[in-house]
Structures are given as structure tokens and as C-alpha cells.
mmCIF file of C-alpha atoms in Angstrom:
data_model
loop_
_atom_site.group_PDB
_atom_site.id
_atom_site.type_symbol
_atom_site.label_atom_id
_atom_site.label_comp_id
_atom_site.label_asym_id
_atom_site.label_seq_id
_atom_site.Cartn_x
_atom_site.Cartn_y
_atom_site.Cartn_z
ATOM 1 C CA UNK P 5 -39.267 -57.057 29.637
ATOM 2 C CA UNK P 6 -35.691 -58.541 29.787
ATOM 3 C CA UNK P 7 -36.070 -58.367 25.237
ATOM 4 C CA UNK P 8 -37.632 -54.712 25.294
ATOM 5 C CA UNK P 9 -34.173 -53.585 27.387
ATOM 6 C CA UNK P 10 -32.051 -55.349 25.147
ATOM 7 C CA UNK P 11 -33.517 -53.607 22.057
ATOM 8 C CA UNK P 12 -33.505 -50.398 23.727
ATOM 9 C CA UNK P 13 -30.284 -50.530 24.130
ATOM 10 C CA UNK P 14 -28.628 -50.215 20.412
ATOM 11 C CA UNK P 15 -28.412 -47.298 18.160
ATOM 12 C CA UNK P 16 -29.969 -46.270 15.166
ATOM 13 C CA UNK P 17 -30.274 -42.874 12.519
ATOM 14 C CA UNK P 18 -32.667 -40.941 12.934
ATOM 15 C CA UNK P 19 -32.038 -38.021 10.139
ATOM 16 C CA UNK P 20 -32.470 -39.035 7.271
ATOM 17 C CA UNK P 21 -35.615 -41.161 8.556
ATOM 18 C CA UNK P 22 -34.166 -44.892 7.704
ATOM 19 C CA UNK P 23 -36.592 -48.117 6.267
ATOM 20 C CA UNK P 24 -38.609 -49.526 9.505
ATOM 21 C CA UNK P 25 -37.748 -46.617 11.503
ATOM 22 C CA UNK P 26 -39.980 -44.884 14.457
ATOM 23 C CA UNK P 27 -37.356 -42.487 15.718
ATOM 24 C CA UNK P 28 -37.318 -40.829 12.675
ATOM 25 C CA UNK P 29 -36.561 -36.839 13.320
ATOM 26 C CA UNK P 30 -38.317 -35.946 10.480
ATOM 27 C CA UNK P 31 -41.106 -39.104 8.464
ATOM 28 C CA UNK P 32 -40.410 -39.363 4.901
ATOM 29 C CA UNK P 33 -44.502 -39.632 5.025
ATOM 30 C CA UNK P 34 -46.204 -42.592 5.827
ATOM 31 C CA UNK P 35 -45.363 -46.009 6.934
ATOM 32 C CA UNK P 36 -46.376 -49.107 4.936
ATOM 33 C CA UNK P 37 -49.284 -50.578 6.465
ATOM 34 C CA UNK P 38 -47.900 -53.860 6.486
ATOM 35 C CA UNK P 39 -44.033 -55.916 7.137
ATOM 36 C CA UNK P 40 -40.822 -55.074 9.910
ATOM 37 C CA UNK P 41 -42.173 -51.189 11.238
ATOM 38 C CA UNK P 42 -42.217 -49.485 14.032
ATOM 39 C CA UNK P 43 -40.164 -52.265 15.754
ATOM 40 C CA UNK P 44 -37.186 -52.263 17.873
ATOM 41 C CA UNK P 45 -35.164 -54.233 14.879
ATOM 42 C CA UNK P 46 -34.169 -51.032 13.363
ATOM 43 C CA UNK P 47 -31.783 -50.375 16.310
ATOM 44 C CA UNK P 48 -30.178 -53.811 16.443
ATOM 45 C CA UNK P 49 -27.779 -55.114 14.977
ATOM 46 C CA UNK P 50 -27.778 -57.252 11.559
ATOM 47 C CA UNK P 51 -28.516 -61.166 11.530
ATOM 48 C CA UNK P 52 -24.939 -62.772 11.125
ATOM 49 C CA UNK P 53 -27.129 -65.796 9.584
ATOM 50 C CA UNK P 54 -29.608 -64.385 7.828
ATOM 51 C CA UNK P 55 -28.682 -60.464 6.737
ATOM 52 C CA UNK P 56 -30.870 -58.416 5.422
ATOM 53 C CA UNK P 57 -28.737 -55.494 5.388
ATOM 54 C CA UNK P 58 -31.411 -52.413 4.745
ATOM 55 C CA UNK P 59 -33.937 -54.511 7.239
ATOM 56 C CA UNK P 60 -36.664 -54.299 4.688
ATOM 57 C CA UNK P 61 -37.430 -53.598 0.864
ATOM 58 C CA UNK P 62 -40.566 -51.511 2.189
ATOM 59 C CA UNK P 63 -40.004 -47.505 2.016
ATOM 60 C CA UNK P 64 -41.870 -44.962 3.118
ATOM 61 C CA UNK P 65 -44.642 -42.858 0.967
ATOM 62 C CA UNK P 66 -41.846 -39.970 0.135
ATOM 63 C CA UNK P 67 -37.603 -39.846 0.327
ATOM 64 C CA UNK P 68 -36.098 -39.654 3.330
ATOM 65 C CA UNK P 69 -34.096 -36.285 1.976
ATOM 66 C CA UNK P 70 -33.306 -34.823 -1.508
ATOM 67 C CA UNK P 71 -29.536 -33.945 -1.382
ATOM 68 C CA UNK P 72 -27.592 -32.460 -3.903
ATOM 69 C CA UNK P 73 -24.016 -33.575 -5.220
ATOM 70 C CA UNK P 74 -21.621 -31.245 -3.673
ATOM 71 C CA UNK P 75 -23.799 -30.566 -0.950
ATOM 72 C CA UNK P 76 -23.237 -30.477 3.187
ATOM 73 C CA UNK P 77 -25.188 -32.918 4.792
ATOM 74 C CA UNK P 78 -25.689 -33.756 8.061
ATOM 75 C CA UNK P 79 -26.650 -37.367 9.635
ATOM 76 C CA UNK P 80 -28.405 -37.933 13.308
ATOM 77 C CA UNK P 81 -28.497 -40.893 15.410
ATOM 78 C CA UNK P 82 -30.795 -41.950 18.544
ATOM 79 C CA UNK P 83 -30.294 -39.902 21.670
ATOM 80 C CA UNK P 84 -29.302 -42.022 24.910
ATOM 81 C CA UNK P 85 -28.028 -45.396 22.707
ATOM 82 C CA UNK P 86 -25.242 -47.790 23.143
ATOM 83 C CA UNK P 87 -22.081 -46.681 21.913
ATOM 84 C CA UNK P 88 -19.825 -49.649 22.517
ATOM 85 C CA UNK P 89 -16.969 -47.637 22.757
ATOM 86 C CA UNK P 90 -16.753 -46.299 19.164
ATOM 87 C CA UNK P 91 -15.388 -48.407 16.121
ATOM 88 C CA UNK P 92 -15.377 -48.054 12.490
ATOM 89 C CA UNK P 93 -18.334 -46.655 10.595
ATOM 90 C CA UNK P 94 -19.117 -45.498 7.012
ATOM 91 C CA UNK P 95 -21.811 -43.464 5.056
ATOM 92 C CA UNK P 96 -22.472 -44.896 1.814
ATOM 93 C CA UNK P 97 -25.038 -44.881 -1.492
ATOM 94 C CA UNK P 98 -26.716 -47.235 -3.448
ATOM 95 C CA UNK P 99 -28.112 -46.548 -6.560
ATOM 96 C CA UNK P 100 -29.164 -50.493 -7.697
ATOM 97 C CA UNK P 101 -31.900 -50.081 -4.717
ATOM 98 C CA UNK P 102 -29.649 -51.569 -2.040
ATOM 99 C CA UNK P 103 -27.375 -54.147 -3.391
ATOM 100 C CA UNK P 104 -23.877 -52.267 -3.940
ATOM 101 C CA UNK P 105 -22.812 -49.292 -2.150
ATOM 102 C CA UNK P 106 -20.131 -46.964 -2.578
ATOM 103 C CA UNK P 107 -18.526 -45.351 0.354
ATOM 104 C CA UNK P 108 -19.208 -41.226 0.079
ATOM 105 C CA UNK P 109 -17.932 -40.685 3.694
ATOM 106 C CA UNK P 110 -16.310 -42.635 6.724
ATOM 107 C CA UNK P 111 -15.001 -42.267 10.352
ATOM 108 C CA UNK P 112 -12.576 -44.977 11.668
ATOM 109 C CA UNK P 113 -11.913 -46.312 14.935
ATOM 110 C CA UNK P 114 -13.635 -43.346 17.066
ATOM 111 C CA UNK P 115 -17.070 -43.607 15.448
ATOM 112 C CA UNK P 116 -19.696 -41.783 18.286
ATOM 113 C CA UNK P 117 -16.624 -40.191 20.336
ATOM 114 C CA UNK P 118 -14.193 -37.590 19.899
ATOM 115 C CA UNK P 119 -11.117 -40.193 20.449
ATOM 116 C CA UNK P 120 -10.501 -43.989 22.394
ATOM 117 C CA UNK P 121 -13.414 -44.979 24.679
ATOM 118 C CA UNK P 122 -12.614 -47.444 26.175
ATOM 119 C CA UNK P 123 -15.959 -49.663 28.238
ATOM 120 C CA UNK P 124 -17.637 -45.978 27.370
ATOM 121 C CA UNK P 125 -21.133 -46.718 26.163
ATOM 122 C CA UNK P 126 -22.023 -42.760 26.270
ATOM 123 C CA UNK P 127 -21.338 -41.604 22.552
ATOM 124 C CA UNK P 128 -20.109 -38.012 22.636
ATOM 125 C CA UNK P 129 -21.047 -37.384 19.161
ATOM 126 C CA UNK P 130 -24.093 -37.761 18.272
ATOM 127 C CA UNK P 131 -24.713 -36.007 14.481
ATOM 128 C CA UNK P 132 -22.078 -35.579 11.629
ATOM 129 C CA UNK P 133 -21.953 -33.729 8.602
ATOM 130 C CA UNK P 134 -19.974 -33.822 6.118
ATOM 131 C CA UNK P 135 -19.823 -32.790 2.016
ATOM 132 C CA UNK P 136 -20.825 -35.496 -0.765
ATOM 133 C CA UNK P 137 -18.917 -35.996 -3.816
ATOM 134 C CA UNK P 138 -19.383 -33.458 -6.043
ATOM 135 C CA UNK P 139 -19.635 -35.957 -9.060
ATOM 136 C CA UNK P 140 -22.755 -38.429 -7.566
ATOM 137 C CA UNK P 141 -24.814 -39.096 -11.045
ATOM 138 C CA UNK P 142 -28.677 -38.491 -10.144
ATOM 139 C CA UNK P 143 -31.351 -41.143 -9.304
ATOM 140 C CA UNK P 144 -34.527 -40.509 -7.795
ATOM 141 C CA UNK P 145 -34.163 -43.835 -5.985
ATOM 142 C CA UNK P 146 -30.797 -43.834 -4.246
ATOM 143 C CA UNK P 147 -30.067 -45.953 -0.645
ATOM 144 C CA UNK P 148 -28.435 -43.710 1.637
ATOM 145 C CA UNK P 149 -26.697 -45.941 4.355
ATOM 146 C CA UNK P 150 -24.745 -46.030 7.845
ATOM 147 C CA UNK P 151 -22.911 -49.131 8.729
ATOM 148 C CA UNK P 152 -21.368 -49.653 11.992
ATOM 149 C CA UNK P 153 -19.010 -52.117 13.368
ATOM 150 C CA UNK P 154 -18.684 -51.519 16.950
ATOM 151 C CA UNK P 155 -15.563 -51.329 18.854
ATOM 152 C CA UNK P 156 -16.914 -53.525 22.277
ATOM 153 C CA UNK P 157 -19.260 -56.202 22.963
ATOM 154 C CA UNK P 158 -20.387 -58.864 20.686
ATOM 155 C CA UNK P 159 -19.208 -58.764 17.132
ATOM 156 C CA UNK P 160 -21.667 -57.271 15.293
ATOM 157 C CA UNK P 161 -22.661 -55.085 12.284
ATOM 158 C CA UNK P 162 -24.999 -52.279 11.752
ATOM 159 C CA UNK P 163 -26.398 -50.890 9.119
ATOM 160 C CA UNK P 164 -29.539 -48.462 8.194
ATOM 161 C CA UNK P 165 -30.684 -47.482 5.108
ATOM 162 C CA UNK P 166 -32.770 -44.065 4.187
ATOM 163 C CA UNK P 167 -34.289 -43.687 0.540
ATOM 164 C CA UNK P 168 -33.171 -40.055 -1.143
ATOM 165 C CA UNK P 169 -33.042 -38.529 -4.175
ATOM 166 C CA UNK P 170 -29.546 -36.976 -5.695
ATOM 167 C CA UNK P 171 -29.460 -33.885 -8.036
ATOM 168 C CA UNK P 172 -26.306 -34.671 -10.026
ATOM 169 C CA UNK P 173 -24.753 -31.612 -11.939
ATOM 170 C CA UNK P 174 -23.441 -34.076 -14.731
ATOM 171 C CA UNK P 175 -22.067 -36.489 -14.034
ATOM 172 C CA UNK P 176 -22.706 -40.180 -15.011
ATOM 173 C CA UNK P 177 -20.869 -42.454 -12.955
ATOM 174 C CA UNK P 178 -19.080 -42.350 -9.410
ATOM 175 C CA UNK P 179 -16.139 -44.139 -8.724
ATOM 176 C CA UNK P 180 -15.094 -45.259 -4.710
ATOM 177 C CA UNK P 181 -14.507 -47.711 -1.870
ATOM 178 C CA UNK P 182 -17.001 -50.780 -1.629
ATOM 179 C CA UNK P 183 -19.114 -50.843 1.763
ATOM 180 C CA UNK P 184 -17.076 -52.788 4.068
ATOM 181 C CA UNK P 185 -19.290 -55.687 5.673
ATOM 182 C CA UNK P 186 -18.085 -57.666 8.409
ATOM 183 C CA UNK P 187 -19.131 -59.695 11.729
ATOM 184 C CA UNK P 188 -21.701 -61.419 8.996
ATOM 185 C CA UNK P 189 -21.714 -65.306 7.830
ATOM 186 C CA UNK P 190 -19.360 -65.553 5.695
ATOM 187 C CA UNK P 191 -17.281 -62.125 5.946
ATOM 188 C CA UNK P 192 -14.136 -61.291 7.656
ATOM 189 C CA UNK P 193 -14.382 -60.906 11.921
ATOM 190 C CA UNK P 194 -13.681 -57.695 13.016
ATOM 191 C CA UNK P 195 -12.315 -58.752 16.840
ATOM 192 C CA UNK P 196 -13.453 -55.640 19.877
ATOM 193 C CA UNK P 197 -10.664 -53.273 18.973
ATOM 194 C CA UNK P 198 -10.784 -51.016 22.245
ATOM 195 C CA UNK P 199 -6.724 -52.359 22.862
ATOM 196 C CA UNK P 200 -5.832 -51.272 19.640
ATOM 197 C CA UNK P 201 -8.429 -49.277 17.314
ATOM 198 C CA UNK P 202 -6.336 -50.024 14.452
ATOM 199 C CA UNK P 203 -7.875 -53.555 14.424
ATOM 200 C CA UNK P 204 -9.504 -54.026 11.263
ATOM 201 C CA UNK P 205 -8.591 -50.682 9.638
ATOM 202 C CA UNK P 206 -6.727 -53.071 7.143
ATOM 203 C CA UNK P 207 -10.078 -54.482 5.980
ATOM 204 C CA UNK P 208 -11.341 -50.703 5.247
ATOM 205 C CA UNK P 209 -7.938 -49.449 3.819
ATOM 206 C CA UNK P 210 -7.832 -52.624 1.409
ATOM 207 C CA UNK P 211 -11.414 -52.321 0.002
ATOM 208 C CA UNK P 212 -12.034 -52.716 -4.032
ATOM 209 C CA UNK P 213 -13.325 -50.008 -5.563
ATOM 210 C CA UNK P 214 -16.165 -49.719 -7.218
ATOM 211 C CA UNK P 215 -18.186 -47.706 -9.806
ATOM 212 C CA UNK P 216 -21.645 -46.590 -9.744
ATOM 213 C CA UNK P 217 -24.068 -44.923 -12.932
ATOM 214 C CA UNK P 218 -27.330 -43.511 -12.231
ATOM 215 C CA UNK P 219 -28.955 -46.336 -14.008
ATOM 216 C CA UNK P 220 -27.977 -48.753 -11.499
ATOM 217 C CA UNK P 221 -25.478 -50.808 -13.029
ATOM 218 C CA UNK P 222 -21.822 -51.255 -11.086
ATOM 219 C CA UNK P 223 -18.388 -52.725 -11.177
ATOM 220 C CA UNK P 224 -16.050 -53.803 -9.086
ATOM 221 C CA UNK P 225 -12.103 -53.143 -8.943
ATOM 222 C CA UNK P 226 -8.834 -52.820 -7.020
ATOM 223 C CA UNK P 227 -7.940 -49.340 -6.278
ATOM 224 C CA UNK P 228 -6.836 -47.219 -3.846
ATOM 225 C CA UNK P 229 -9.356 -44.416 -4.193
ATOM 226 C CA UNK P 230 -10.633 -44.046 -0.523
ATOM 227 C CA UNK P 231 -13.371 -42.211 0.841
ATOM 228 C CA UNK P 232 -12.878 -39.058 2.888
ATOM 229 C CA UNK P 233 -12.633 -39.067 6.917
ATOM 230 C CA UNK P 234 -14.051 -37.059 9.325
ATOM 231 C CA UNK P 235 -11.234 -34.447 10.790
ATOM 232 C CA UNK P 236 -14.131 -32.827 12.550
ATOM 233 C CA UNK P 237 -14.269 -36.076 15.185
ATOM 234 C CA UNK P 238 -10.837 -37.318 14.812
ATOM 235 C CA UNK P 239 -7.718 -35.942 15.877
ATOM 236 C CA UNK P 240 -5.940 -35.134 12.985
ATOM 237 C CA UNK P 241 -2.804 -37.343 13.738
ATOM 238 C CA UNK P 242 -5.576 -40.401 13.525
ATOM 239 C CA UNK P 243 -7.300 -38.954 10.292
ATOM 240 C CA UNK P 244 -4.802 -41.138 7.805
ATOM 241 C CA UNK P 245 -5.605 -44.942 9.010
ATOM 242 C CA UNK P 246 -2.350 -46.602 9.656
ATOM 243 C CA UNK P 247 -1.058 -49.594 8.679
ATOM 244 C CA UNK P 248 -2.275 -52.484 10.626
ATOM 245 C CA UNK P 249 -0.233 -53.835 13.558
ATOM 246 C CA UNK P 250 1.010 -57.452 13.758
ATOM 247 C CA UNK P 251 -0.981 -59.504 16.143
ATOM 248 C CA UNK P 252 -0.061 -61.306 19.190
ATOM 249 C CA UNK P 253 -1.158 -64.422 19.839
ATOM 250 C CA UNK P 254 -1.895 -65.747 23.225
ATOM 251 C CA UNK P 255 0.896 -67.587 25.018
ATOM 252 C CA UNK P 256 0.497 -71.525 24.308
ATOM 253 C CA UNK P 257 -1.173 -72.732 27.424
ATOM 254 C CA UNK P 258 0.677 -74.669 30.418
ATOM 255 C CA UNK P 259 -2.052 -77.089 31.489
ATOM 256 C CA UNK P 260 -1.634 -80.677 31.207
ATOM 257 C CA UNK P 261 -5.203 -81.490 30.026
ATOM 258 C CA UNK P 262 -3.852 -84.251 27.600
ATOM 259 C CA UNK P 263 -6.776 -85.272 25.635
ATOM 260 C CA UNK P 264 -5.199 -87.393 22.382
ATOM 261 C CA UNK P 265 -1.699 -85.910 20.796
ATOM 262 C CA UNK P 266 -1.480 -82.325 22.402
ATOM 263 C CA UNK P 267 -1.619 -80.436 25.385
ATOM 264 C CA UNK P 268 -4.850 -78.443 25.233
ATOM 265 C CA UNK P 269 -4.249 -74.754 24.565
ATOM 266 C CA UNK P 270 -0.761 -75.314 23.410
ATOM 267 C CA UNK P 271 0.094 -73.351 20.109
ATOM 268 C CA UNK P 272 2.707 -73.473 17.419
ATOM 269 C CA UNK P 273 3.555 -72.315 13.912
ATOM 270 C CA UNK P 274 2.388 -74.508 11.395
ATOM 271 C CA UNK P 275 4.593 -75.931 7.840
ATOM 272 C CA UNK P 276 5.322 -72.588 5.528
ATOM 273 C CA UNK P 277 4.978 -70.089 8.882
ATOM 274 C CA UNK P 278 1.834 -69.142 6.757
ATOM 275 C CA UNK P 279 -0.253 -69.802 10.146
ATOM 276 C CA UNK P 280 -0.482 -71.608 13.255
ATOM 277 C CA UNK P 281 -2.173 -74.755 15.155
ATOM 278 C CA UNK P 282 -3.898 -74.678 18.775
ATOM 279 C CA UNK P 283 -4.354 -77.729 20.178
ATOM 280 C CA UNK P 284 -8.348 -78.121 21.335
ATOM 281 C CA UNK P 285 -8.923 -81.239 23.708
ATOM 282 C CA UNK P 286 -6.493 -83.388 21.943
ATOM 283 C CA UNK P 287 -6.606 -82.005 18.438
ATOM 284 C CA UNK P 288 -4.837 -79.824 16.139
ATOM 285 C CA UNK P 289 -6.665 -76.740 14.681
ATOM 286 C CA UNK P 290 -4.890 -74.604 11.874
ATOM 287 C CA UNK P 291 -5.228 -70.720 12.288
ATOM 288 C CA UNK P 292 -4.604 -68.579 9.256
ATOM 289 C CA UNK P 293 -2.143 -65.706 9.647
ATOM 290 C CA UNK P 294 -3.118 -62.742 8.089
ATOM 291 C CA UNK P 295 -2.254 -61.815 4.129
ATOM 292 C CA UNK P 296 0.771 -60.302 4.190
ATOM 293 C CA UNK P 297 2.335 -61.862 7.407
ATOM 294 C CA UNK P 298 4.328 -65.312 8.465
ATOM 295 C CA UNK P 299 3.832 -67.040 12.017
ATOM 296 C CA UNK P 300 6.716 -66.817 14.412
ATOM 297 C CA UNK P 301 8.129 -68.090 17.922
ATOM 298 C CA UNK P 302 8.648 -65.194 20.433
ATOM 299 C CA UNK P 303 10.031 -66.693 23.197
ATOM 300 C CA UNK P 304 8.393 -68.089 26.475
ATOM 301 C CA UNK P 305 6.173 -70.582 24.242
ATOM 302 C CA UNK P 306 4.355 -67.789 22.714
ATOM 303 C CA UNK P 307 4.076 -66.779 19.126
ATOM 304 C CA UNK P 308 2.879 -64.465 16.546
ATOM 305 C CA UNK P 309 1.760 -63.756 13.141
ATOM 306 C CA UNK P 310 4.239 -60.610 12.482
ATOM 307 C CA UNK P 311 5.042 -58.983 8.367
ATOM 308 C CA UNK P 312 6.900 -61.294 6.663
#
């Protein structure tokens, strides 16, 4: 009973009518009779260990939704979920069935809300709808996908993923920002951001770009060509992402549990200011600062990774 409440409890699309998916609005036909379906994994979150991002290859008998480039469209999600306080989320497309997507849409920090929420696990927004690009090639096998990273609560990412069709009007190739993945094995740690939404907008502001062709073949590169934001949901002083904040580390600690060389808990910048140690039970650990900024004392044995 205790894993059905649990389960329950997350959030999922429902329009377009994602991969494994019974709280579809509308069924893209019929289930496959076999595999992951009708199961409460479609509203959790993604293994950190073992990811399978679109929860399973198996589709339904029919597309979840034929869109047009250019178009409106308009994405639901699960009445009565988990919100965990907002966070960062992003729309995206696939058109190698699953394995890159480009970013067509996004909505940081205040993902499910109309601004901070704080402990609030009641979203306030519930369906959004914005325009795709006008220059998405056609494929009769596109991924449509929504990926999460919540803003409370265990670090964790989401992601569903709804098979369409896109009518192109010409064009062969799309160009934008790479699906940001994090919270995964391997990926960078989004920390709970509800002190500071800006936390991790970095990650989702410094994204390669990448290009698409209705044939399925993509590549990768630097760029600054981001997807559009939601000013529907966002305040429009919050639409732009700003630049990302230096972080405070925690005070270095005052106990005296001496367990080797170093007080446990005790912190300070490491050769180069390019990061820090904390002392665990005796021993050293190195911390990374972040790219971009230098480790520094700020007074009362504390210290911080500030721009360099």
C-alpha cells in the first residue's frame, strides 16, 4: 500500500498520450500487449542508475498527435500530482526515435506555478501551450518529450515521451538547445533550488546546440541559440534566465571530532582556489568549484566559490 502512495504521488503528461501511459486524455490507440504499461512508472521519476529516459521503446498502435511546424500546441499533465515546488522543465523533439532531442520550448525555475513555491506541492498550472518552430523538418516518427527537474525533494529527473508526426513546410534541418539531463549517473546535480531558483539555470543557459534533419541524423555544437520561454507562466522580469549566483558554502564546522589530520566538517580552499577540501572523519575530500569561479575565505571560517 505504502509503494501504490508513493507512485501516486508524482506527475506525468497526459496530452499528448506518452509511451506506458494510462492517464492518457486522449489513447493514441491501443496498448502493446506486452512490456512497462499501464503501470505507475510513467509518473515517477527516471532511474539515476539505470535510465531509460522514454521508459520504453514500445508505442502505441497510432501517434500520440500530428502537429504542424508553426503550429500552437498545447501540453497536459495529471490532475492532483506532486509539484515539488516548481523547477526547471523543457519540451523537446526527437527525430532519431529517442536518442537526441532538441529543445522546441522551456519554462525555468517556476515549472507547474505561476512564480516561487516554496514546500507547495499543489501545481497551479496544470496545461501549457505554446508555438513550435516554424522550421521543424517532417518525420512521421518524431519523440515529443517533457523533462522535469524538480525544484524540492529528492534530486530527480523526469521525463515522458509521446510519438507524433510533424508536417514541415520545408525545411530540412532544425537547429537548437540540447535536452538538458541531470540528477542521472553520471550528469551534473541539480541541488533543491526553492532558496534560490536560479540554481542550475547555468546548466540550461550553457547547453550545446544541436541540429536535427528529418532523416534522423544530428550534430552537436556550442551556441547560444536558446529555446523560447514561457511569458504566459513567468513573470516577465524572470522570462530572461539570469546569470547564476555564486554559492555559499557552509561554515567549516566547530566540533572537535578529531578522527586522523582534521577536524571533521572543517573546510578550506584548496592549492589554485580552483576548489575546496572538507574534512570527513579524519580525511580530506576535494570539492570542485564551479567553471568560471575561484574558492575564497569569507570570514568567520566560512568560505565560498565566488567569479573569479
Amino acid at each position: 500500500m505504502a509503494l501504490a502512495a508513493f507512485v501516486s504521488a508524482h506527475m506525468t503528461m497526459t496530452d499528448p498520450c506518452p509511451r506506458a501511459s494510462a492517464n492518457c486524455v486522449k489513447p493514441a490507440g491501443t496498448a502493446p500487449t506486452s512490456g512497462i504499461w499501464n503501470t505507475g512508472i510513467i509518473k515517477s521519476p527516471i532511474d539515476p542508475a539505470t535510465p531509460d529516459f522514454c521508459k520504453t521503446q514500445m508505442k502505441w498502435s497510432q501517434p500520440a498527435a500530428t502537429w504542424t511546424a508553426g503550429q500552437s500546441v498545447t501540453v497536459q499533465f495529471l490532475q492532483n500530482p506532486a509539484a515539488h515546488s516548481g523547477g526547471h522543465a523543457q519540451f523537446s523533439l526527437s527525430y532519431d526515435g529517442g536518442k537526441t532531442f532538441v529543445v522546441v520550448y522551456q519554462v525555468l525555475k517556476y515549472f507547474f506555478f505561476k512564480g516561487p513555491a516554496k514546500g507547495n506541492n499543489n501545481p497551479e498550472v496544470l496545461s501549457y501551450t505554446f508555438t513550435l518552430p516554424k522550421d521543424l523538418p517532417s518525420s512521421d516518427s518524431a519523440v515529443f518529450s517533457w523533462s522535469w527537474v524538480n525544484a524540492s525533494g529528492n534530486r530527480e529527473f523526469y521525463q515522458n515521451c509521446a510519438d507524433v508526426v510533424i508536417k514541415g513546410t520545408g525545411s530540412k534541418s532544425y537547429t537548437g538547445k540540447k535536452m538538458v539531463i541531470a540528477n542521472i549517473n553520471g550528469y551534473p546535480t541539480i541541488p533543491e533550488m526553492t532558496e534560490d531558483y536560479n540554481i542550475g539555470v547555468d546548466l540550461y543557459n550553457k547547453a550545446d546546440s544541436v541540429t536535427v534533419t528529418g532523416s534522423g541524423s544530428s550534430s552537436s555544437s556550442s551556441g547560444n541559440n536558446a529555446p523560447k520561454d514561457n511569458p504566459d507562466n513567468i513573470p516577465s522580469s524572470t522570462a530572461a534566465a539570469p546569470a547564476p549566483t555564486p554559492t555559499q558554502t557552509p561554515a567549516a564546522s566547530t566540533s572537535n571530532n578529531n578522527s586522523g589530520g582534521c577536524t571533521h566538517g572543517a573546510m578550506n580552499c584548496a592549492s589554485g582556489s580552483t576548489g575546496y577540501e572538507v574534512c570527513v572523519w579524519g580525511t580530506k575530500t576535494p570539492m570542485p568549484c564551479a567553471p568560471g569561479t575561484a574558492c575564497k575565505a569569507n570570514g568567520a571560517g566560512s568560505i565560498l566559490c565566488d567569479f573569479a
